[in-house]
Coordinates of C-alpha atoms in Angstrom, one line a residue:
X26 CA -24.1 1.3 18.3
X27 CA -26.0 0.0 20.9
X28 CA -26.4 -3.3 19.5
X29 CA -22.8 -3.8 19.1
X30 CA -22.2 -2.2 22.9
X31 CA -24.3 -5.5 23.8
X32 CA -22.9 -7.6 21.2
X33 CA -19.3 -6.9 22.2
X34 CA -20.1 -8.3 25.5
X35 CA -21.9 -11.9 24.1
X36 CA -20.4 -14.1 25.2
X37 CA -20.1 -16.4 22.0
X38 CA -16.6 -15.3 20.4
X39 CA -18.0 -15.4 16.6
X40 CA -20.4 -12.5 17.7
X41 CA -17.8 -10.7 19.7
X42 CA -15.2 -10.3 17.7
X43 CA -17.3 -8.9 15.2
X44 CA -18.6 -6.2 17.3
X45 CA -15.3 -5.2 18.7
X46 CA -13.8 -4.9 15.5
X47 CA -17.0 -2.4 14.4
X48 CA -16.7 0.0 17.7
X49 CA -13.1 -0.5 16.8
X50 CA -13.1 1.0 13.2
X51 CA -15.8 3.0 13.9
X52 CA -13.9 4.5 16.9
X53 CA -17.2 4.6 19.2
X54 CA -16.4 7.1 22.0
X55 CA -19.1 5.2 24.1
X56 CA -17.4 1.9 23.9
X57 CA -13.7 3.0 25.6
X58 CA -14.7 1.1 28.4
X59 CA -15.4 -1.8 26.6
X60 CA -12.8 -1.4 24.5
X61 CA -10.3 -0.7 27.1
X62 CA -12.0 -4.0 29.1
X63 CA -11.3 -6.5 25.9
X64 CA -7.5 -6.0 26.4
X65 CA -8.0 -8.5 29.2
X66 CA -10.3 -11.0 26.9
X67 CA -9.3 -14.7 26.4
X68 CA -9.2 -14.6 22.6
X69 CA -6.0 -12.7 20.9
X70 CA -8.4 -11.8 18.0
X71 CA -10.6 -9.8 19.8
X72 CA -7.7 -8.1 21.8
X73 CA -5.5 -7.2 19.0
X74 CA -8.8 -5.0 17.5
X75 CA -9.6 -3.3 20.7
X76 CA -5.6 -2.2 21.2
X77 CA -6.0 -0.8 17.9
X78 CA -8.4 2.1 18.9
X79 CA -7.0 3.1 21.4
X80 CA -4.6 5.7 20.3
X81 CA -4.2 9.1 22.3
X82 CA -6.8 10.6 20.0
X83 CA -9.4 7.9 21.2
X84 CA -8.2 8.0 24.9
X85 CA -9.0 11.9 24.7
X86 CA -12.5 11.8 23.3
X87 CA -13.8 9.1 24.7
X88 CA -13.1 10.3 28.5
X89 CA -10.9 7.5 29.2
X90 CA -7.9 9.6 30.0
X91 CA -4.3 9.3 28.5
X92 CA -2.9 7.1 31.7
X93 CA -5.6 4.2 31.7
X94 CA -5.3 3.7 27.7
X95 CA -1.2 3.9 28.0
X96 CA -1.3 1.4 31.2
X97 CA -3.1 -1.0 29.1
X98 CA -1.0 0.0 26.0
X99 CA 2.2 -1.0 28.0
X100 CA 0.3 -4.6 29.4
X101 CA -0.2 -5.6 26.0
X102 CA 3.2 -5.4 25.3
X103 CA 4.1 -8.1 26.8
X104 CA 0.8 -10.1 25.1
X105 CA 1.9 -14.2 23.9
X106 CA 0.3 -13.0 20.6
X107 CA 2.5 -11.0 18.4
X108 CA -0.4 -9.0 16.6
X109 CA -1.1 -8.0 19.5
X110 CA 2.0 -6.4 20.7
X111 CA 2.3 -4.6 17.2
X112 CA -0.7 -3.2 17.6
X113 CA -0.3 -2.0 21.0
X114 CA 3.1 -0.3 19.7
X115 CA 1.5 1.3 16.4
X116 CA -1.4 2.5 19.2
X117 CA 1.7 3.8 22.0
X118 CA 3.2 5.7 18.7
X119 CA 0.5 7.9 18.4
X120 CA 0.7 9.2 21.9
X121 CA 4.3 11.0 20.7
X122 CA 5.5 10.7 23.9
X123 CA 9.2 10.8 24.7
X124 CA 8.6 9.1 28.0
X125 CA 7.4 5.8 26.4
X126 CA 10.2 5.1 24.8
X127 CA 12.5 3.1 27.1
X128 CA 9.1 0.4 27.0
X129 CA 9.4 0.5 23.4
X130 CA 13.2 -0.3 23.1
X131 CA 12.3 -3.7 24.7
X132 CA 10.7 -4.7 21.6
X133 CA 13.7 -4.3 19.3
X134 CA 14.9 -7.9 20.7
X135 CA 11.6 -9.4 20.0
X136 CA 11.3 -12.8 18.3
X137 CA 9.2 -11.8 15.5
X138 CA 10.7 -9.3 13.0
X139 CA 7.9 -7.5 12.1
X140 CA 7.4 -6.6 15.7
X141 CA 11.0 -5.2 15.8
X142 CA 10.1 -2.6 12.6
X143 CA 6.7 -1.8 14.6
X144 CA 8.8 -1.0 17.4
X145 CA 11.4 1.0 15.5
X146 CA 8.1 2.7 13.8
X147 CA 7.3 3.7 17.6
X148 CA 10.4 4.9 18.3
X149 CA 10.1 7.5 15.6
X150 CA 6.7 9.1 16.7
X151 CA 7.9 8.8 20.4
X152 CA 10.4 11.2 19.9
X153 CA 13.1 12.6 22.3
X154 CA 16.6 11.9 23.2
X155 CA 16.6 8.0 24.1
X156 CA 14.4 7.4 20.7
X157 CA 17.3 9.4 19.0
X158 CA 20.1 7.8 20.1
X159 CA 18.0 4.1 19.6
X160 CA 17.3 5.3 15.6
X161 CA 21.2 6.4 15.3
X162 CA 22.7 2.9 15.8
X163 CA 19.8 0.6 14.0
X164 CA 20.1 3.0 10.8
X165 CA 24.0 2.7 10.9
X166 CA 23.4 -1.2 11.7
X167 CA 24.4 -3.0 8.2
X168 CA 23.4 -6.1 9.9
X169 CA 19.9 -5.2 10.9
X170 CA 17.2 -6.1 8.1
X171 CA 16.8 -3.1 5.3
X172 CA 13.3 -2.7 6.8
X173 CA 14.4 -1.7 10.2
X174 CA 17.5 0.6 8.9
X175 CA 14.8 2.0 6.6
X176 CA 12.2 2.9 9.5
X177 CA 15.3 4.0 11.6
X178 CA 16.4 6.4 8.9
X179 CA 12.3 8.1 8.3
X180 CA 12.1 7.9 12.4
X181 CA 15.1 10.4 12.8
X182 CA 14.0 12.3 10.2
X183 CA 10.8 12.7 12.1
X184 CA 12.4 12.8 15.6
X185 CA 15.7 14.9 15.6
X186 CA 16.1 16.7 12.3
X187 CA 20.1 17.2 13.5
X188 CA 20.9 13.5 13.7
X189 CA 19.0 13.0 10.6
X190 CA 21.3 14.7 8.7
X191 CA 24.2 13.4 10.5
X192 CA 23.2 9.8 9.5
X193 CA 21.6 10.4 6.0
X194 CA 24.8 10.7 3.7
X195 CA 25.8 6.9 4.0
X196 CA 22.0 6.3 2.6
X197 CA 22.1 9.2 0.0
X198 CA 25.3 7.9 -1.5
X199 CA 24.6 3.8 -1.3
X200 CA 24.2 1.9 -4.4
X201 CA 21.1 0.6 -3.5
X202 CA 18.7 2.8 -5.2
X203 CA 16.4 1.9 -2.1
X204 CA 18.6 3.4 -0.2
X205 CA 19.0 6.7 -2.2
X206 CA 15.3 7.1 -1.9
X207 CA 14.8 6.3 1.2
X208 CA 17.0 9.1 2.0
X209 CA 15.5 11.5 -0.3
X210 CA 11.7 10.6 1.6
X211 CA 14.0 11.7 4.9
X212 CA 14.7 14.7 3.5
X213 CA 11.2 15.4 2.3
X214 CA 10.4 15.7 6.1
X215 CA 13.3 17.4 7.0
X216 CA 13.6 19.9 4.2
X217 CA 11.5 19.9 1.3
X218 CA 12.8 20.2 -1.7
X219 CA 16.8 20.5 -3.1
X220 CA 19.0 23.1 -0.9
X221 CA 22.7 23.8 -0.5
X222 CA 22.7 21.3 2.6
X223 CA 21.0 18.0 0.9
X224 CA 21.6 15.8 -2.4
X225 CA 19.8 16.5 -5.8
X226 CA 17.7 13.1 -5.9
X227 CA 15.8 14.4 -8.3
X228 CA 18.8 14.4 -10.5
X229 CA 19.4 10.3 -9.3
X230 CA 20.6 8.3 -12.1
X231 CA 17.7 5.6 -11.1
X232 CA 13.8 6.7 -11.8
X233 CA 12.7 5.2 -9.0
X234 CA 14.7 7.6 -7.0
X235 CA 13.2 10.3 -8.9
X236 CA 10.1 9.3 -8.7
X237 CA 10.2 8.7 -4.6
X238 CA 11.7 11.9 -4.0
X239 CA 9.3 14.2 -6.2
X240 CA 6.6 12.2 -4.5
X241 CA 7.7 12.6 -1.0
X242 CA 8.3 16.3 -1.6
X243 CA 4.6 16.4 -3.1
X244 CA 3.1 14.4 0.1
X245 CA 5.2 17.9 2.4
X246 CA 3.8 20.1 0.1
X247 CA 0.7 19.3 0.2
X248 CA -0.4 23.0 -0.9
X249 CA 0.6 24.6 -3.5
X250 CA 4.1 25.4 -3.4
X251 CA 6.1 27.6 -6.0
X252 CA 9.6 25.7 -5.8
X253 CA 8.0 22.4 -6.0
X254 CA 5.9 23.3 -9.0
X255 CA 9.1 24.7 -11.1
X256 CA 10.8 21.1 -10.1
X257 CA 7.4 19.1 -11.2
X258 CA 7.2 21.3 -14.5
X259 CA 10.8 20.4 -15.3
X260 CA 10.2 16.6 -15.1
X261 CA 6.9 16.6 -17.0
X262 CA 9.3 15.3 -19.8
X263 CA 11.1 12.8 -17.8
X264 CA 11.1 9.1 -19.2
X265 CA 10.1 7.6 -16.8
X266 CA 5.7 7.0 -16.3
X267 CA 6.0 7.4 -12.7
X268 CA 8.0 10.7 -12.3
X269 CA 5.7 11.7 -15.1
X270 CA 2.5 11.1 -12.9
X271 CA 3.9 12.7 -9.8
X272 CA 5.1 15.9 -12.1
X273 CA 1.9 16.5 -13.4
X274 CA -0.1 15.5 -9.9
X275 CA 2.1 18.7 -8.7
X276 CA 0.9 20.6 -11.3
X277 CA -2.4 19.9 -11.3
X278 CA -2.3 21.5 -7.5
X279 CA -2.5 24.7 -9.3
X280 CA -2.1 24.9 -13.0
X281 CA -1.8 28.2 -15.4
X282 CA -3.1 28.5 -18.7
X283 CA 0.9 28.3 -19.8
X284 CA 1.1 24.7 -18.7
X285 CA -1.7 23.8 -21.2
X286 CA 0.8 22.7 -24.5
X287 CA 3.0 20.6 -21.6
X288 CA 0.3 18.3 -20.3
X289 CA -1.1 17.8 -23.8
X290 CA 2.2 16.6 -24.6
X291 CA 2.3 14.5 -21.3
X292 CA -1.1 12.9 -22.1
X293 CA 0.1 11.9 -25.8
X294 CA 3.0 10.7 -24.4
X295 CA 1.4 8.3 -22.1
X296 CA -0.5 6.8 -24.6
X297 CA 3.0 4.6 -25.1
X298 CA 3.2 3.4 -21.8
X299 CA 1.9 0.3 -20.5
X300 CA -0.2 1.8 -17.9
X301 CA -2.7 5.4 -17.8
X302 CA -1.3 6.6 -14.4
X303 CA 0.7 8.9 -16.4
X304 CA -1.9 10.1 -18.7
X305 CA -4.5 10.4 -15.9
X306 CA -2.5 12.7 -14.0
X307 CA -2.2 14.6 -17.2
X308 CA -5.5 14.6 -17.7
X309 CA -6.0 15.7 -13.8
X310 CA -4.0 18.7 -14.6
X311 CA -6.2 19.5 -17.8
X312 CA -9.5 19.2 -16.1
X313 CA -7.9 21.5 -13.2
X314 CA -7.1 24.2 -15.2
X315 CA -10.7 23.9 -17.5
X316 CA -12.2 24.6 -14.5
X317 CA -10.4 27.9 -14.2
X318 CA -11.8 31.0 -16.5
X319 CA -13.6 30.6 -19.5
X320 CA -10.9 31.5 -21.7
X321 CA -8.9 28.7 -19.6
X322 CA -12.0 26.3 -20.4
X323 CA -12.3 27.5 -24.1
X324 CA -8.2 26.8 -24.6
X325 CA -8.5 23.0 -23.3
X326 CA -11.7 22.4 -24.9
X327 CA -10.1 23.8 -28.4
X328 CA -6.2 22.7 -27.8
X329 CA -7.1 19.4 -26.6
X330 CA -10.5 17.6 -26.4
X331 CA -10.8 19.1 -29.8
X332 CA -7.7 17.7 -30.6
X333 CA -7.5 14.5 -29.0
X334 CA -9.2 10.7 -30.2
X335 CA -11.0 8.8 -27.8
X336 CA -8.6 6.9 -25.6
X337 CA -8.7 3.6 -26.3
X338 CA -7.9 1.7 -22.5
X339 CA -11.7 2.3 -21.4
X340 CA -10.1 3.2 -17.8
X341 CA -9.3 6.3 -19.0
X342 CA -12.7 6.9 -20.4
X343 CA -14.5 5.6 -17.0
X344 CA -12.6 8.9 -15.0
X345 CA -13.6 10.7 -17.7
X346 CA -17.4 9.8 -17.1
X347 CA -16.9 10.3 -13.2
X348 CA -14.8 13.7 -13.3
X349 CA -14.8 15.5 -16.3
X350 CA -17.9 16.0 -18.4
X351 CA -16.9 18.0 -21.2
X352 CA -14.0 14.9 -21.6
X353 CA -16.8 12.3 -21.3
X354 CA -19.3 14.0 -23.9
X355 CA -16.4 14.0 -26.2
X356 CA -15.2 10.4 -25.8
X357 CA -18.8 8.7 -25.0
X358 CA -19.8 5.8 -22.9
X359 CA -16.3 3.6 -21.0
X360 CA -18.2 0.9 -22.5
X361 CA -18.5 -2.1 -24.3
X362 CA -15.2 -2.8 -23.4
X363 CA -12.3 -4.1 -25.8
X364 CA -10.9 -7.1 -23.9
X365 CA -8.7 -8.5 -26.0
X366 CA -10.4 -12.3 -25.4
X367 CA -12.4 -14.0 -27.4
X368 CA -15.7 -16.0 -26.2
X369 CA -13.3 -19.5 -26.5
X370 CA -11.2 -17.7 -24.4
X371 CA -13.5 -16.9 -22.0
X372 CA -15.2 -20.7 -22.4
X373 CA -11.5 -22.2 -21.8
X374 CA -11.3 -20.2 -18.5
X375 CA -14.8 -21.8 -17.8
X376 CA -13.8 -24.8 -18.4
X377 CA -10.7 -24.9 -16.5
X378 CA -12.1 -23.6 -13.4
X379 CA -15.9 -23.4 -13.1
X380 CA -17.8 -25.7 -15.0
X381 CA -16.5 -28.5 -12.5
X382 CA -15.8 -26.4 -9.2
X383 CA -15.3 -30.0 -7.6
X384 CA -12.1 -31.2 -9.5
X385 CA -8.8 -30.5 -8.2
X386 CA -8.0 -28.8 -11.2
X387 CA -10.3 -25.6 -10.4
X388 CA -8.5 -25.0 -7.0
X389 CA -4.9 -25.0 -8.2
X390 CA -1.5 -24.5 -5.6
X391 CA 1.5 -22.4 -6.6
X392 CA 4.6 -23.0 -4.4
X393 CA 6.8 -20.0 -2.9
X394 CA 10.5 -19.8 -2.6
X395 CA 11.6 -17.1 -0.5
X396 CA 15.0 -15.7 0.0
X397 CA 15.9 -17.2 3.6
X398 CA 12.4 -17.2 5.0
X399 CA 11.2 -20.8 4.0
X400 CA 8.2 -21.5 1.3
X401 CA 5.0 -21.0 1.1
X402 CA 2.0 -22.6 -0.5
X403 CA -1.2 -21.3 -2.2
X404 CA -4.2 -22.4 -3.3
X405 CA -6.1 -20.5 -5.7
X406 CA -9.9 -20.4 -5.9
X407 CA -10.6 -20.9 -9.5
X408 CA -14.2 -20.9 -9.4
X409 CA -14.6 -17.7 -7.6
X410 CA -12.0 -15.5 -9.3
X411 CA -11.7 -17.1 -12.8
X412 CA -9.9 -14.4 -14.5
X413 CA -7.5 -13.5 -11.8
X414 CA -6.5 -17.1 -11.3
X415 CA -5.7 -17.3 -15.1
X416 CA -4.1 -14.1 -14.8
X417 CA -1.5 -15.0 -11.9
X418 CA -0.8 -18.4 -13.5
X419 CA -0.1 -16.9 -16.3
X420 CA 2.7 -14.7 -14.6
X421 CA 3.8 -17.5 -13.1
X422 CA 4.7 -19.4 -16.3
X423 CA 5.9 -16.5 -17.3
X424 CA 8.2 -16.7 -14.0
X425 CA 7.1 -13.1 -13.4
X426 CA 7.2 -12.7 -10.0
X427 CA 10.8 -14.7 -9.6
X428 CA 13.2 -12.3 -8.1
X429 CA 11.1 -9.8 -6.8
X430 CA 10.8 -8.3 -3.1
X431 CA 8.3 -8.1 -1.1
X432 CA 8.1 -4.2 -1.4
X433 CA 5.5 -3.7 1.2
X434 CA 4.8 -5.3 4.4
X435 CA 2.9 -3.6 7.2
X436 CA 2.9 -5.9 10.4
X437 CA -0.1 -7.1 11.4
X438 CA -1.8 -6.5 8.0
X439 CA -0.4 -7.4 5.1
X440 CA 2.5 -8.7 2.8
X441 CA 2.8 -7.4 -0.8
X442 CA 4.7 -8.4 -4.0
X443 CA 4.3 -8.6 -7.9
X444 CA 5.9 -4.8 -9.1
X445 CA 8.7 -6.1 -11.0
X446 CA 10.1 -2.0 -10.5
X447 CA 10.3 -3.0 -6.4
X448 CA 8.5 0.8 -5.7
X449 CA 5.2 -0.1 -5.4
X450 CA 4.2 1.4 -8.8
X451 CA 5.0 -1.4 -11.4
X452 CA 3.1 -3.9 -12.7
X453 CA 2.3 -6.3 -16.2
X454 CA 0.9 -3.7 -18.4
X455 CA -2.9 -3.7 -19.0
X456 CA -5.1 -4.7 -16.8
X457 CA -8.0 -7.2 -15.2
X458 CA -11.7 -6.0 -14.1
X459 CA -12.5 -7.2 -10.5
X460 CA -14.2 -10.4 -9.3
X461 CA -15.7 -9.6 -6.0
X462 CA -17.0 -12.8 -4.4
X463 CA -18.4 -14.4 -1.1
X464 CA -15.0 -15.4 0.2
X465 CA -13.8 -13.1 3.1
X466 CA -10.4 -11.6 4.1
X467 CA -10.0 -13.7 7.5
X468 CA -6.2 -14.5 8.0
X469 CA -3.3 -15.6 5.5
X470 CA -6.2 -15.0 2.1
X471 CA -4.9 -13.8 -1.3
X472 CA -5.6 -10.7 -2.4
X473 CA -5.5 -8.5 -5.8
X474 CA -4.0 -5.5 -5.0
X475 CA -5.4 -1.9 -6.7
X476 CA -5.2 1.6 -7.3
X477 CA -8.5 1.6 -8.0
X478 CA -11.7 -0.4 -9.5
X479 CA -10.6 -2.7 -12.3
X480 CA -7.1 -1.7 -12.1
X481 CA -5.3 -5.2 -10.9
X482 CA -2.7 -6.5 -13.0
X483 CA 0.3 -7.9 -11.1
X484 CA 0.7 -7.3 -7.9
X485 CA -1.0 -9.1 -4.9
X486 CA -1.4 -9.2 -1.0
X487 CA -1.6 -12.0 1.8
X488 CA -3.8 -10.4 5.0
X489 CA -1.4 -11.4 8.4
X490 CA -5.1 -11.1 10.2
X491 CA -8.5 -10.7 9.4
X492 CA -9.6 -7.5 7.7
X493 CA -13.0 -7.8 7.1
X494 CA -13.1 -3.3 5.5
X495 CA -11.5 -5.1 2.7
X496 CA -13.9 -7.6 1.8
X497 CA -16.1 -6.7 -1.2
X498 CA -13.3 -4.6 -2.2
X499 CA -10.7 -6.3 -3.2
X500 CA -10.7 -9.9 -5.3
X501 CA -10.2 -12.8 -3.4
X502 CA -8.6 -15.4 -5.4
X503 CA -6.5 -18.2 -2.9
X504 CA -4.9 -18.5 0.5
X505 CA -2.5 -20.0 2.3
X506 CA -1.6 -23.8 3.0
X507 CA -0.3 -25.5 5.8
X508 CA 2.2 -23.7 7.8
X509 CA 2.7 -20.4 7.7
X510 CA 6.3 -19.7 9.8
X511 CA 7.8 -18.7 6.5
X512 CA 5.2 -15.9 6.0
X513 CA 5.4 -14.9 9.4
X514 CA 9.1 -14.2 8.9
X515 CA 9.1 -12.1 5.7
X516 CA 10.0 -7.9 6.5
X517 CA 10.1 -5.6 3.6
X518 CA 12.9 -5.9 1.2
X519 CA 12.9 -9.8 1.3
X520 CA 13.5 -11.5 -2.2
X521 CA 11.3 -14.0 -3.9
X522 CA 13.6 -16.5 -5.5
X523 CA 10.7 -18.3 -7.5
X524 CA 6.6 -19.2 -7.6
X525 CA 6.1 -22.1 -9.3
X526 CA 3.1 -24.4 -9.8

């Protein structure tokens, strides 16, 4: 800490930025003054990661006082840099004061979108009347972007409860499924769980309605909860993988030895699906209620691992090995692995991308076409990420990604895409292991998005700034081109018309 006090004063910016993002993350109560000082430094970099910290948490531990951090807050507002302001708003949020929202509203006319649905994110927390009022109109606003109505919608839900429900049935009966479950997440903070005064979405005739509302009524509940239980046990059998895994998550909360035959079931049915979430939250469950008594232990061990062949995708095996013994002795080792590739396979890859690292050919671009944001181009780094490069080349022939929206964008971070499902949850079926390299996550890089080690498949990120907590982490495998105006521009719910080499 003291080395990064000093550093975060150098006056070479390569050093200082470096140091001020660590005090940042690390939320150093000793360096609010520093911190609260790099607000005024020359270099936007440096004060985007100091407005970060300070949210009212910080201001009251470090001893820098709720005014001071909020003055500074409402200065870099008005910063030329647009990071910047977003991160001052997602910092004023935190403060959930009602009086800061008239300098929020300011930023719903901003320039940059994504500034606009950090602002209407600040509303929410903010709170009060004025906030209220401002989250009323934008979520009854057909001509505002999806992502703003959507914010507007969870805002109220967090803000006034009453207008909540006064705006919520337009969104519960839409035909945009995104629509219905963004209304059945509002509900989730408003009143958990179906009632007399709120739609059945878990009845929705779209999964992915399901799915969002059991798992926003999960993320409420985070305890165990009785009513919430009987609605995951009911859904166990659903069709769909994803309500499966969130059913059995539920369950696993607090399982009884009754529930043993249904997540047996739910395991063996998730051997047909094209990805183990399902069957790993089955297996969650399992572990959960082996742990219980010894006749619960002795019922699993004889009514399932007794019963059950070793899985053959070796990810279920590896969380076997790091969670449940008695599983793992049963199954053995996650490895060698089955790939599916032969060594020429493996030798083409080589050969297309790293035995000569200096043709053009091992650094190949893909072209964007966005739905009224303009295009983008990528190169990929062949050499560095072999298998990944194959892998999202390979989707793209397969025109994959064409169609799809960018289902997750958080200003000032990232943009996401590649789940053909649009919920965050889909991807190609099977998966790729990770190629962690030297390359770093500074601004506008590539990314293979995960739910864990060796778990990419589809679905990818572009960092809006540097985020150096990701590096070694995540595979980086291309980055961005020339301009980048149309990336700038893209909000959550935007299409993907094509990605082609």
């Amino acid at each position: 800490i003291t080395g990064l006090l000093v550093a975060g004063r150098d006056p070479e910016m390569a050093l200082r930025w470096k140091a001020v993002y660590s005090l940042s993350r690390l939320r150093e109560t000793s360096a609010g003054e520093l911190l609260l000082g790099a607000l005024r430094d020359r270099e936007a970099l440096i004060r985007g990661f100091a407005v970060r910290a300070l949210t009212r948490d910080y201001a009251e531990r470090s001893g820098l006082g709720a005014p001071a951090v909020i003055e500074g807050l409402t200065q870099a507002l008005y910063d030329d840099n647009a990071g910047v302001r977003i991160n001052a708003l997602r910092a004023l949020g935190s403060f959930e004061s009602p009086e800061l929202a008239a300098r929020i509203t300011g930023l719903l006319s901003d320039p940059v979108a994504n500034v606009q649905v950090q602002a209407v994110m600040a509303l929410g927390e903010s709170g009060g009347p004025e906030a209220a009022r401002e989250l009323s109109r934008l979520a009854a606003d057909d001509g505002r972007p999806y992502a703003q109505r959507r914010e507007a919608l969870l805002g109220l839900a967090r803000a006034d409860s009453a207008a909540f429900v006064a705006a919520a049935p337009r969104w519960s009966g839409s035909r945009d499924w995104r629509e219905r479950s963004t209304a059945a997440e509002g509900w989730a903070r408003v009143a958990p769980g179906p009632g007399t005064d709120r739609p059945d979405f878990l009845s929705d005739r779209d999964a992915r309605v399901v799915a969002g509302a059991l798992g926003a009524w999960a993320r409420a509940r985070p305890t165990p909860d009785s009513a919430l239980a009987r609605a995951a046990r009911r859904l166990l059998g659903h069709p769909d993988a994803i309500v499966r895994t969130h059913a059995a998550n539920v369950i696993a909360r607090a399982p009884s030895a009754a529930d043993l035959p249904a997540l047996r079931e739910a395991y063996r049915r998730a051997e047909r699906d094209s990805f183990p979430d399902a069957a790993l939250a089955a297996l969650t469950g399992l572990e959960a209620l082996a742990r219980g008594s010894a006749a619960d232990r002795a019922a699993v061990a004889q009514g399932f691992l007794g019963t059950t062949p070793r899985p053959e995708d070796y990810l279920i095996r590896r969380w076997a090995e790091e969670r449940w013994p008695d599983a793992a002795r049963v199954w053995g080792s996650a490895f060698p692995l089955k790939t599916g590739r032969t060594l020429q396979d493996y030798r083409g890859v080589a050969r297309r991308f790293v035995v000569n690292p200096a043709s053009p050919d091992a650094y190949p671009r893909v072209r964007i076409e966005t739905e009224g944001r303009g295009t983008l181009e990528l190169q990929l780094f062949g050499p560095e990420a072999p298998l990944t490069v194959a892998n999202f080349l390979g989707l793209v022939d397969r025109r994959f990604f064409d169609g799809n929206r960018w289902h997750r964008v958080v200003p000032n971070f990232v943009v996401q895409d590649g789940d053909p499902r649009g919920d965050g949850s889909g991807g190609p079926g099977g998966a790729i292991r990770d190629e962690i390299n030297r390359r770093r996550y500074s601004e506008y890089v590539l990314g293979m998005a995960l739910s864990g080690p060796d778990t990419g498949g589809s679905q990818w990120f572009i960092t809006l700034s540097p985020q150096p907590h990701l590096d070694g982490t995540y595979t980086v495998f291309g980055r961005v081109m020339g301009t980048t105006v149309a990336l700038q521009r893209i909000v959550q719910g935007d299409a993907i018309r094509s990605i082609r080499r």
